[in-house]
XYZ file of C-alpha atoms in Angstrom:
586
model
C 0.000 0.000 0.000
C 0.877 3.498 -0.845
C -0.001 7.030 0.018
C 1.006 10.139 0.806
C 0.146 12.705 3.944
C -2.254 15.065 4.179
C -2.270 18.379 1.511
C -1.309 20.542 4.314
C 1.902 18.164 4.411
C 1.022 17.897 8.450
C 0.827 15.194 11.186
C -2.336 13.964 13.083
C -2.969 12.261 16.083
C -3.951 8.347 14.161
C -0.572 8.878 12.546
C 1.346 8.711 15.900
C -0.954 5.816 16.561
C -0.536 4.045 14.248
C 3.399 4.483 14.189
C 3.111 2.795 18.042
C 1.396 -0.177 16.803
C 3.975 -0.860 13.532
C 6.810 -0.796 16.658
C 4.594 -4.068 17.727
C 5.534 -5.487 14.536
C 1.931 -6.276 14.407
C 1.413 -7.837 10.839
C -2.598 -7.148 10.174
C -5.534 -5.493 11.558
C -8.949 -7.037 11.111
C -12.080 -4.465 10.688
C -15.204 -3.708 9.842
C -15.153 -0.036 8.619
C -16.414 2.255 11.036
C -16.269 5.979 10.455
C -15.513 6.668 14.597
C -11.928 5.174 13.095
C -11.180 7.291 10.045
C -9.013 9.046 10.432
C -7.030 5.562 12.267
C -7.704 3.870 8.810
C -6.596 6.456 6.629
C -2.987 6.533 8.614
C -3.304 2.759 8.397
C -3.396 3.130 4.216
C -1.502 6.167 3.782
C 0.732 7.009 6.321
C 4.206 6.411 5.305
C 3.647 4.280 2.923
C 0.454 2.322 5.449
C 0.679 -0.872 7.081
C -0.482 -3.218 9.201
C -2.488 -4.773 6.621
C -6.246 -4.477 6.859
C -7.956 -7.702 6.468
C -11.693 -6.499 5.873
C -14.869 -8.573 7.603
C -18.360 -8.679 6.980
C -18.971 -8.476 10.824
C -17.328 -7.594 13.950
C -17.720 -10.897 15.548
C -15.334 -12.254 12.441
C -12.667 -9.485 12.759
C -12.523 -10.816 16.689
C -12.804 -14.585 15.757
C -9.651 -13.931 12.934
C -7.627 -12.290 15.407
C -8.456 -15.335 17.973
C -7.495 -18.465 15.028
C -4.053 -15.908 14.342
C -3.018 -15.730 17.713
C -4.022 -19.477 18.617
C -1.291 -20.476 15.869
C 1.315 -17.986 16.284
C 1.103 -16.995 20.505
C 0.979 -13.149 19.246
C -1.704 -10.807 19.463
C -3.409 -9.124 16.292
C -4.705 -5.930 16.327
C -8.473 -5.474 15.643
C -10.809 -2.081 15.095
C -14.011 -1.612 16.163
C -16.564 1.110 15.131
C -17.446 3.130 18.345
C -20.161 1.594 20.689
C -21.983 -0.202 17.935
C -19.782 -2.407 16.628
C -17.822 -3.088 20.026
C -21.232 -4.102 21.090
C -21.120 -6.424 18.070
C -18.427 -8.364 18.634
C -18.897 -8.603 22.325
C -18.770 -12.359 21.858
C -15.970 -12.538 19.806
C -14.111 -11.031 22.672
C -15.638 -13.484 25.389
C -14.423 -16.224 23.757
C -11.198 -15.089 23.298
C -10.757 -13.967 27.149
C -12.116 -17.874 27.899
C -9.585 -18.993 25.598
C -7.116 -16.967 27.039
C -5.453 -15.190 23.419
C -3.970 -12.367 23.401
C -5.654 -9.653 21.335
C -5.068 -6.014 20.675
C -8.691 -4.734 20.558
C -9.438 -1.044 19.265
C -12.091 0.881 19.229
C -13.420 4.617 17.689
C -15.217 6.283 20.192
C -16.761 9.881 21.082
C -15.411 12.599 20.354
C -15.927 12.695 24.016
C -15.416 16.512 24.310
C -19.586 16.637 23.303
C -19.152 19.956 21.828
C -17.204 18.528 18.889
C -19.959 15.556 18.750
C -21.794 15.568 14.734
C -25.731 15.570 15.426
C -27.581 12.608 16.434
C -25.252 9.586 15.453
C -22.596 10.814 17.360
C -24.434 11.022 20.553
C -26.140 7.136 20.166
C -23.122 6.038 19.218
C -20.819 6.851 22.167
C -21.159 5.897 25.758
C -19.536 8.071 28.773
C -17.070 4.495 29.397
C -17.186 2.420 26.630
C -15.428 -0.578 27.921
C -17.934 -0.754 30.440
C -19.435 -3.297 28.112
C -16.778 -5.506 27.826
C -15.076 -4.811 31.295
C -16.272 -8.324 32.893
C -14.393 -10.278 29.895
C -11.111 -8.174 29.043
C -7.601 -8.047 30.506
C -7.681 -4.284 30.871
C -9.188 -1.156 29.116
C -8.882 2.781 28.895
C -9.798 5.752 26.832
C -6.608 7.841 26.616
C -8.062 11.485 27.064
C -5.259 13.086 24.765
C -3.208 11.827 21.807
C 0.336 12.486 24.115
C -1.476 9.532 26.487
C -2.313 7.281 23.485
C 1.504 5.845 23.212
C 1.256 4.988 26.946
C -1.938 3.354 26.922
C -1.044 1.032 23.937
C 2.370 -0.035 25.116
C 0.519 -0.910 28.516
C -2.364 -2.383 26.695
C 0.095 -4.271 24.253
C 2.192 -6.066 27.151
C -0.936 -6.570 29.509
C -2.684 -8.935 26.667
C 0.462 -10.819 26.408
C 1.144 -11.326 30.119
C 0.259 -14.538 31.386
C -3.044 -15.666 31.637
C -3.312 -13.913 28.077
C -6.399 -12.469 27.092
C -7.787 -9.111 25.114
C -7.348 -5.735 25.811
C -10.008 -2.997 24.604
C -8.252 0.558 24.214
C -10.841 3.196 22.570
C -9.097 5.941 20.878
C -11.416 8.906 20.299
C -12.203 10.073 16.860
C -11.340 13.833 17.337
C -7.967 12.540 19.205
C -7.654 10.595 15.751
C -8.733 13.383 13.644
C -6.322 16.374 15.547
C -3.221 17.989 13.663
C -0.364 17.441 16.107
C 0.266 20.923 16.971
C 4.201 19.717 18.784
C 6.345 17.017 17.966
C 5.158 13.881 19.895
C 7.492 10.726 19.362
C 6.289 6.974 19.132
C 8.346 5.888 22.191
C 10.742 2.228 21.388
C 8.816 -0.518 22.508
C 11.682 -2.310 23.646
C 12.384 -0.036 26.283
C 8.899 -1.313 27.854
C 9.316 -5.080 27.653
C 6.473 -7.616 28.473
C 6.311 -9.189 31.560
C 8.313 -12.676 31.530
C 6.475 -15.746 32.497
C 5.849 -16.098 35.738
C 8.286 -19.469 37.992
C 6.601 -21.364 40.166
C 8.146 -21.365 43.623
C 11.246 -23.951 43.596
C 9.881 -25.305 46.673
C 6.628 -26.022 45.605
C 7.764 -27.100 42.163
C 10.168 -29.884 43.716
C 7.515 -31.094 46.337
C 5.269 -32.128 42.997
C 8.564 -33.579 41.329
C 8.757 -35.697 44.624
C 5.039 -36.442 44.182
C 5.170 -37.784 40.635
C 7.895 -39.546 41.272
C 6.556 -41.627 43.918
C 2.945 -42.010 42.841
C 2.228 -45.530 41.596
C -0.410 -44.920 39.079
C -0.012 -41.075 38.528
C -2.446 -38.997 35.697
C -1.736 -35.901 33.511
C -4.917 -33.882 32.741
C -3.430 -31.555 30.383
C -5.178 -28.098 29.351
C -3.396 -24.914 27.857
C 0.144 -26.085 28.209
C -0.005 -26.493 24.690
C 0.212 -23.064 23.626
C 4.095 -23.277 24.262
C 5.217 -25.342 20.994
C 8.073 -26.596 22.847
C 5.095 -28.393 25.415
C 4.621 -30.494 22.508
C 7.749 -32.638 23.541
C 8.136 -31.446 27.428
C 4.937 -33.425 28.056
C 5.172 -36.661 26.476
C 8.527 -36.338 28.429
C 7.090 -35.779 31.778
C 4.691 -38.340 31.196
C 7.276 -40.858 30.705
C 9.787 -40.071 33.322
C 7.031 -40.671 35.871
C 5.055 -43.519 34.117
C 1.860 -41.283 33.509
C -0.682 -41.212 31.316
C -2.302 -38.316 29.960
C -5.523 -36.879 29.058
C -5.919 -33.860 26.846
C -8.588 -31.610 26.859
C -8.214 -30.556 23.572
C -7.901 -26.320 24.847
C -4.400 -26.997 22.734
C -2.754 -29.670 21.171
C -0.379 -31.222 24.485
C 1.138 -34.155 23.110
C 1.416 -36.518 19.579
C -2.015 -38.076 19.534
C -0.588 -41.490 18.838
C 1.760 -41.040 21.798
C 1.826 -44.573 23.972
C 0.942 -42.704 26.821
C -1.922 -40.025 25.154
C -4.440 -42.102 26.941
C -6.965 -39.463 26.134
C -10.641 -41.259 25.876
C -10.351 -44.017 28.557
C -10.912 -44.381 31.720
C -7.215 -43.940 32.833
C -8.209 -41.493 36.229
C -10.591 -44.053 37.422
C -7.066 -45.615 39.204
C -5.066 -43.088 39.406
C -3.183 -42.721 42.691
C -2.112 -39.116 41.761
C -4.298 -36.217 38.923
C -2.151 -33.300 37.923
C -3.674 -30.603 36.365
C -1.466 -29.068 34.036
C -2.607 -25.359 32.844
C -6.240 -26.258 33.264
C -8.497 -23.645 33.502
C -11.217 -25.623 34.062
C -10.399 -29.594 34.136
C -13.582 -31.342 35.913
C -14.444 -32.790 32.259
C -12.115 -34.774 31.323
C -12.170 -36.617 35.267
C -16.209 -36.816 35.568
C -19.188 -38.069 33.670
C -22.336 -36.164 33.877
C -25.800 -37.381 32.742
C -27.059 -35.448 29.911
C -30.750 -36.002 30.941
C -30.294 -35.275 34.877
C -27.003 -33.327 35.272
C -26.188 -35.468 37.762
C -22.268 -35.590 37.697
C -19.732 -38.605 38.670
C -16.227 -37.826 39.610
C -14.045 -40.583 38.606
C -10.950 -39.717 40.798
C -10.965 -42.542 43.540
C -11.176 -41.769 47.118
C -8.255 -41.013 48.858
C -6.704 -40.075 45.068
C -4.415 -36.848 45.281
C -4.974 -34.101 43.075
C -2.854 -30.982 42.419
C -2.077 -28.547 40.126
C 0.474 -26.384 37.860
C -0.843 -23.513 36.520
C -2.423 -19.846 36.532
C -4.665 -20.927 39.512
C -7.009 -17.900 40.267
C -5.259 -15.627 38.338
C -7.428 -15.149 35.613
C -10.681 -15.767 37.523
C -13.321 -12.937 37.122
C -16.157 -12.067 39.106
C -18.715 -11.999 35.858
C -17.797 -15.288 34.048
C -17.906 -18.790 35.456
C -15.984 -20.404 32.964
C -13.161 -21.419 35.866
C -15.331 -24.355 36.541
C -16.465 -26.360 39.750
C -13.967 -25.605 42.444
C -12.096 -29.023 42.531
C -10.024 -29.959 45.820
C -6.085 -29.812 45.374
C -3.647 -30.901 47.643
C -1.343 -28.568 46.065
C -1.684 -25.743 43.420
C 1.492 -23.764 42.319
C 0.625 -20.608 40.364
C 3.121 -20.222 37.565
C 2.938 -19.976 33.940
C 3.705 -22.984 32.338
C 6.269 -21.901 29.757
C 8.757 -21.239 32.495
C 7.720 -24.109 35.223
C 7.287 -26.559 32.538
C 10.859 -27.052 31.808
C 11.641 -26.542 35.352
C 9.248 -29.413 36.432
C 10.572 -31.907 33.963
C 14.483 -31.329 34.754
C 13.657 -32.141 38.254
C 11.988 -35.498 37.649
C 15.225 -35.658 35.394
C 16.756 -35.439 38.238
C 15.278 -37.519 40.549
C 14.828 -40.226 37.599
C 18.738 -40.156 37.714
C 18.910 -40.808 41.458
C 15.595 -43.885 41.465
C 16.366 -47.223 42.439
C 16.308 -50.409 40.222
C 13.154 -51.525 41.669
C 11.305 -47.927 41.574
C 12.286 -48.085 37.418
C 11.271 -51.524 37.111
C 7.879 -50.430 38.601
C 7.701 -47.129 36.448
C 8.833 -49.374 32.809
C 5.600 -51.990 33.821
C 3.465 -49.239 33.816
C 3.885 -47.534 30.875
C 3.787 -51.047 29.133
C 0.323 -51.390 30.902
C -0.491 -47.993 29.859
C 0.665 -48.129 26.381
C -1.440 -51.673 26.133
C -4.755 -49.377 27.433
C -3.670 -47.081 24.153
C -3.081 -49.431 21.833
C -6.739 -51.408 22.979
C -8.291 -47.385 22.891
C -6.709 -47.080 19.655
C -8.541 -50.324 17.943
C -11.549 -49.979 19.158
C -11.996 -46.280 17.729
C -11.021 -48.058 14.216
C -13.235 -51.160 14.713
C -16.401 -48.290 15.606
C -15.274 -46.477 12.600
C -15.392 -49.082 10.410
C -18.515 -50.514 11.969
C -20.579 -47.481 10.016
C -18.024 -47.083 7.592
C -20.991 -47.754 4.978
C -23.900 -46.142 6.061
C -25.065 -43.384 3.979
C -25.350 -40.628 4.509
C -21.992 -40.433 5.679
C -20.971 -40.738 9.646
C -18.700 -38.308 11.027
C -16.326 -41.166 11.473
C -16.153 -42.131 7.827
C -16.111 -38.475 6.915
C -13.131 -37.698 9.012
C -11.401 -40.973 7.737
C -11.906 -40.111 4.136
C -10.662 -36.650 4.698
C -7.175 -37.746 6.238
C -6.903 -40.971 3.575
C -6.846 -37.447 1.218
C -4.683 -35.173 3.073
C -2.024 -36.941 5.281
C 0.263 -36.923 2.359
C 0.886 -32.956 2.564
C 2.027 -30.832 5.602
C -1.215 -30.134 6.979
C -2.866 -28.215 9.944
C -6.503 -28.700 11.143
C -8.178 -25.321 12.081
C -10.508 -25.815 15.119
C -13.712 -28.573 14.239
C -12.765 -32.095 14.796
C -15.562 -33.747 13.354
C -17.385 -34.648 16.574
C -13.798 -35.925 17.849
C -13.454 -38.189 15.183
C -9.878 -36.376 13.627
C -8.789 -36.918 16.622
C -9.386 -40.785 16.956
C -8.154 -41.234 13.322
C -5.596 -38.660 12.299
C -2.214 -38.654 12.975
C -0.992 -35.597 14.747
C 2.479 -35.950 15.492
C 3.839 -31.869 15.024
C 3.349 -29.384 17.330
C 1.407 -27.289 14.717
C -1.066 -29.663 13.220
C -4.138 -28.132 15.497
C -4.370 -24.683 17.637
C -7.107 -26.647 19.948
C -10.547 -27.409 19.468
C -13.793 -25.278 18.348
C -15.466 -23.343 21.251
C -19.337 -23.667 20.109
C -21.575 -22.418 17.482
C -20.597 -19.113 15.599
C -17.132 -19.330 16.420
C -15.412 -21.767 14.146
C -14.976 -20.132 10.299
C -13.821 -16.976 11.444
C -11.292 -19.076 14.012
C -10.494 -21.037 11.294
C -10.031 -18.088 8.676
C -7.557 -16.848 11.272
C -5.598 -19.897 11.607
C -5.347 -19.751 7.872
C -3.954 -16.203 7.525
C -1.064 -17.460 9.927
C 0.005 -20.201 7.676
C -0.062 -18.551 4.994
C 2.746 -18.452 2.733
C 4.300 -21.874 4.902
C 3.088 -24.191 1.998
C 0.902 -26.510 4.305
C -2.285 -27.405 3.632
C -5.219 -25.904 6.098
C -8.212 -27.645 6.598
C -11.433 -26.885 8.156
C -14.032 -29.917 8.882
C -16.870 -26.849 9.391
C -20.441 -27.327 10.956
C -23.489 -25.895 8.705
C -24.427 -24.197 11.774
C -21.683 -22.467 12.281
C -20.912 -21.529 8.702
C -24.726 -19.994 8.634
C -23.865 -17.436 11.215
C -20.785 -15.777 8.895
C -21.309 -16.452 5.355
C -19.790 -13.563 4.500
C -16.489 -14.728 5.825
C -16.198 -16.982 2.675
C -15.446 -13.302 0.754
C -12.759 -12.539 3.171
C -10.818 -15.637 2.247
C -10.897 -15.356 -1.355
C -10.672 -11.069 -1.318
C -6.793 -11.469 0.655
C -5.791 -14.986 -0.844
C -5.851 -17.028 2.291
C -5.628 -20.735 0.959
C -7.963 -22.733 3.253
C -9.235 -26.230 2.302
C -12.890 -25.872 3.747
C -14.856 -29.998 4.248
C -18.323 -29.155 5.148
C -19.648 -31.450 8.287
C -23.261 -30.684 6.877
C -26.070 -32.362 8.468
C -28.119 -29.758 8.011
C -29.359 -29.584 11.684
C -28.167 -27.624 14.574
C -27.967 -31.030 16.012
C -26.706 -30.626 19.210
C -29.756 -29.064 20.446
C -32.012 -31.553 18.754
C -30.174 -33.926 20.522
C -31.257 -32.033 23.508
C -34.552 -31.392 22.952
C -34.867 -35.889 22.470
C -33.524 -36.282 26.223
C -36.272 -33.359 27.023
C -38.891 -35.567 25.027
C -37.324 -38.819 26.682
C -37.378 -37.605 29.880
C -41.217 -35.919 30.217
C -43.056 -38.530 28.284
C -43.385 -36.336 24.816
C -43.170 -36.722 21.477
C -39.617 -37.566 20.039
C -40.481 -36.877 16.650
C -40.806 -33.349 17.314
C -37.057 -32.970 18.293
C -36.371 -31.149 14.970
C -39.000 -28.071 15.367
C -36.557 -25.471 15.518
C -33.645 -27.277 14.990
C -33.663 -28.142 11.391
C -31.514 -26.594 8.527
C -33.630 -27.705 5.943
C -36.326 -27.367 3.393
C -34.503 -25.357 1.612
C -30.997 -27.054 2.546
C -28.601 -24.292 2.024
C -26.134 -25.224 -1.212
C -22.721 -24.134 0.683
C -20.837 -25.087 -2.676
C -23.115 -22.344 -4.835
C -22.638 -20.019 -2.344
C -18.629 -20.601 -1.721
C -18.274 -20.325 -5.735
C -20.445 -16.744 -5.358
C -17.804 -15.485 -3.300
C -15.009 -16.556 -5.095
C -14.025 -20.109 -4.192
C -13.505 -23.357 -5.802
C -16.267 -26.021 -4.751
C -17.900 -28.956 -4.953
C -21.170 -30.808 -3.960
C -23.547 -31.441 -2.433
C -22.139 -34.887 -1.793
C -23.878 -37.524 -0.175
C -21.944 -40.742 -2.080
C -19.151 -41.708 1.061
C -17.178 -43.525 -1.858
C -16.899 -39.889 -3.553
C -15.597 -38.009 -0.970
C -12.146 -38.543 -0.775
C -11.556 -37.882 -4.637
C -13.163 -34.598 -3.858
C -10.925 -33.918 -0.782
C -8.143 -34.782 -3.097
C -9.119 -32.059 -5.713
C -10.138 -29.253 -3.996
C -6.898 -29.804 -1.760
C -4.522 -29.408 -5.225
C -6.552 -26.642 -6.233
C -5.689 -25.009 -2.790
C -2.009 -25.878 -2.816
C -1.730 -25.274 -6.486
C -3.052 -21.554 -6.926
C -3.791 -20.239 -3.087
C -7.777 -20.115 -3.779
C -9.671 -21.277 -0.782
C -11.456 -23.922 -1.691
C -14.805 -25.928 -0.193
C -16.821 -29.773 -0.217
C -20.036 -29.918 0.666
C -20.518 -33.211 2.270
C -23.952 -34.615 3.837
C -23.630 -36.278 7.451
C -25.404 -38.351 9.428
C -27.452 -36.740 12.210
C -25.002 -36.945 15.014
């Protein structure tokens, strides 16, 4: 992009702004255009020669959700704009999610002018709120409204390193539009950012730290329940590491990718804690899950963890709990919790059980190489019995989500590829092979979340060659149709499988327990529910918006071949590209 500065030759307040965030070496900003921001876009387009890139959206919520997929991949924060109260209020959540999912996002918004008497008539005044992050407060790291364009720098640099600071999460920062708009009457310099470094992550106490070492160590049947350690690429190795050094299996939740799914000790799916002598939760925000059962139907919940079992835990503990939000979970009894970010008392916890590994006794290794030869048998029997249910409906038409996902990997597991967020009701998961680091940022987070995730998660790998794919609901893709443009408008190569059963079928699924359970009529499950009658035709309306695609398909022994061509048409020319393939209701 090029441009040149005002007639007048002069500086304005959005210029020094925008020179602050370039000294992030932020790459893109994600919008909707807004007029409360300008005079912040026009600096972003013409300013000395513009930059960050805009990447345009059809919607707020999808400018928040691309930021979320780019920062899921890469561990930095994007910047996003927001038009004044309207569109903040838009996006709202967008931003929730993120904060649950702890990214780190640079959220911006036009607001004001504040000084009323410079307010336009009408659309100023119902567009502007006396605190604008007021509504977002409850689900943000921090916010402000600098009140003059020499506070701006300050409150970005703060707002920058707060997001990043461990737990991350978004910051909102609303600049107002006559700050944006002002001629800079004085030289005002865009201080160095290094001067003002982020926060490191936070140890854990070395006392703490080597009284869990100790514990591992000496637990007979220990468990990992691992959460968000995975946002650390280098977790990807540290925890199959722990695991073995203290003859553990592991459970992931799936918030990020924690360990090679095909790992001997990934015992993820069984019934692994239902013996366990120890549970560690590692970087769980909210664990219960993935140690309980709960009846759908009653809500009645089982805890698996045996009496007398010790739990503890490594992590941000109550750092990132709010007062608004429950998403911390059920408040589960730990013998030990040791706040610390898990980047630095990762690799501090594993060199200790190094340590004490080095100093064990012939019998304690003995005991530690029979269990992970029990545990690895528990995989392997995990492992085959996913394939033998897979193959068990391997026929049916329409298609399971089983046979979907396996058709989908028999077509892409020859390139370098990444999955975005959906995992096909788990079934990628059970089937895949996902033995880098990068190969998934963590699972979906519900309806009306997933395309723009996945857009985002696209935008970060592009340019890396590797192949992106996104198994994505009908549901979801209903909410942001629009999305599809953004893809094809900036070039982001995305290999888009539709998981189309045209049903929000969760809910239906819901609504048969509710029949089930009162005595009424099953049948009418799908009132409501159905996507259907007219079926949307996701492969006319990905073509309208510039994309290669194909379907309806509702032949399983035609999917892969599709898979296999839109894939080289994605790899071969950069245009996003989508199948349309019927599911089973499930």
């Amino acid at each position: 992009m090029s441009g040149t500065p005002s007639d007048a030759g002069g500086r304005y307040g959005s210029d020094l702004m925008v020179e602050v965030l370039r000294s992030f070496g932020i790459p893109y900003i994600s919008l909707n255009p807004g007029a409360s921001f300008r005079g912040l876009h026009d600096s972003l387009v013409n300013w000395q020669e513009g930059g960050p890139e805009l990447i345009c959206c059809q919607h707020e919520k999808t400018a928040i959700g691309v930021a979320h997929g780019y920062a899921k991949v890469t561990g930095r924060p994007m910047a996003v704009a927001l038009h004044d109260l309207v569109g903040l209020l838009q996006a709202t959540m967008g931003i929730y999610y993120a904060f649950h999912d702890r990214v780190p996002m640079l959220v911006l918004g036009g607001s004001g002018p504040a000084d009323t008497a410079r307010r336009r008539p009408g659309i100023d005044w119902f567009h502007s709120a006396n605190v604008q992050g007021n509504a977002v407060r409850d689900y943000v790291k921090w916010d402000d409204e600098p009140r003059s364009v020499a506070a701006t720098p300050e409150s970005l640099i703060r707002g920058w390193n707060v997001a990043q600071a461990g737990p991350a999460g978004p910051v909102y920062i609303s600049l107002d539009a006559d700050l944006q708009e002002q001629p800079l009457l004085e030289p005002i310099e865009a201080p160095d950012p290094a001067r003002f470094a982020p926060a490191v992550p936070q140890g854990a106490d070395p006392a703490a730290l080597g009284k869990l070492a100790e514990a591992l160590m000496a637990a007979e049947r220990p468990v990992i329940v691992a959460g968000f350690a995975g946002r650390d690429p280098r977790a990807f190795d540290l925890i199959p590491e722990l695991a073995e050094l203290v003859a553990a299996g592991v459970i992931d939740t799936g918030a990020r990718l924690n360990l090679p799914n095909r790992h001997p000790l990934n015992l993820t799916g069984t019934d692994v804690v239902k013996d366990a002598d120890l549970v560690l939760f590692l970087d769980c925000k909210d664990g219960e899950a993935s140690v309980t059962s709960v009846d759908a139907a009653t809500r009645i919940v089982t805890s698996h963890i045996a009496e007398g079992a010790r739990s503890m835990s490594l992590g941000f503990s109550y750092a990132g709990i709010r007062g608004w939000s429950h998403d911390f979970g059920r408040l589960l009894p730990l013998e030990l919790d040791i706040a610390a970010d898990t980047v630095s008392a990762l690799p501090a916890l594993v060199a200790l059980c190094r340590d004490l590994k080095a100093a064990s006794t012939a019998d304690a290794e003995s005991r530690r190489a029979a269990r992970r030869e029990g545990l690895a048998a528990k995989h392997d029997a995990r492992w085959a019995a996913w394939q033998a249910q897979a193959d068990k409906v391997a026929d049916e038409t329409p298609l399971s989500t089983a046979r979907l996902a396996r058709e989908v990997w028999e077509a892409v597991k020859e390139h370098d590829w990444v999955l975005t967020a959906g995992t096909s009701r788990g079934w990628a998961r059970k089937l895949w092979d996902f033995d880098r680091h990068y190969r998934h940022p963590g699972d979906s987070l519900g309806t009306a979340t997933q395309i723009g995730l996945s857009l985002g998660v696209a935008l970060a790998h592009k340019g890396s060659g590797r192949l992106v794919v996104d198994l994505q609901p009908d549901g979801d893709l209903m909410f942001d149709l629009g999305t599809l443009w953004v893809a094809a408008y900036y070039k982001i190569p995305m290999l888009v499988v539709m998981v189309n059963n045209r049903a929000y079928y969760n809910d239906w699924a819901h609504q048969e327990h509710m029949a089930h359970q009162r005595g009424r009529p099953v049948e009418n499950a799908y009132i409501g529910m159905e996507i259907d009658g007219p079926a949307p035709d996701f492969a006319t309306i990905a073509r309208a918006q510039g994309w290669w695609a194909e379907g309806p398909i509702d032949d399983p022994a035609q999917v892969q071949a599709a898979v296999r061509r839109a894939a080289r048409i994605v790899l071969e020319t950069g245009q996003p590209a989508l199948v349309d393939v019927i599911t089973q209701h499930e």
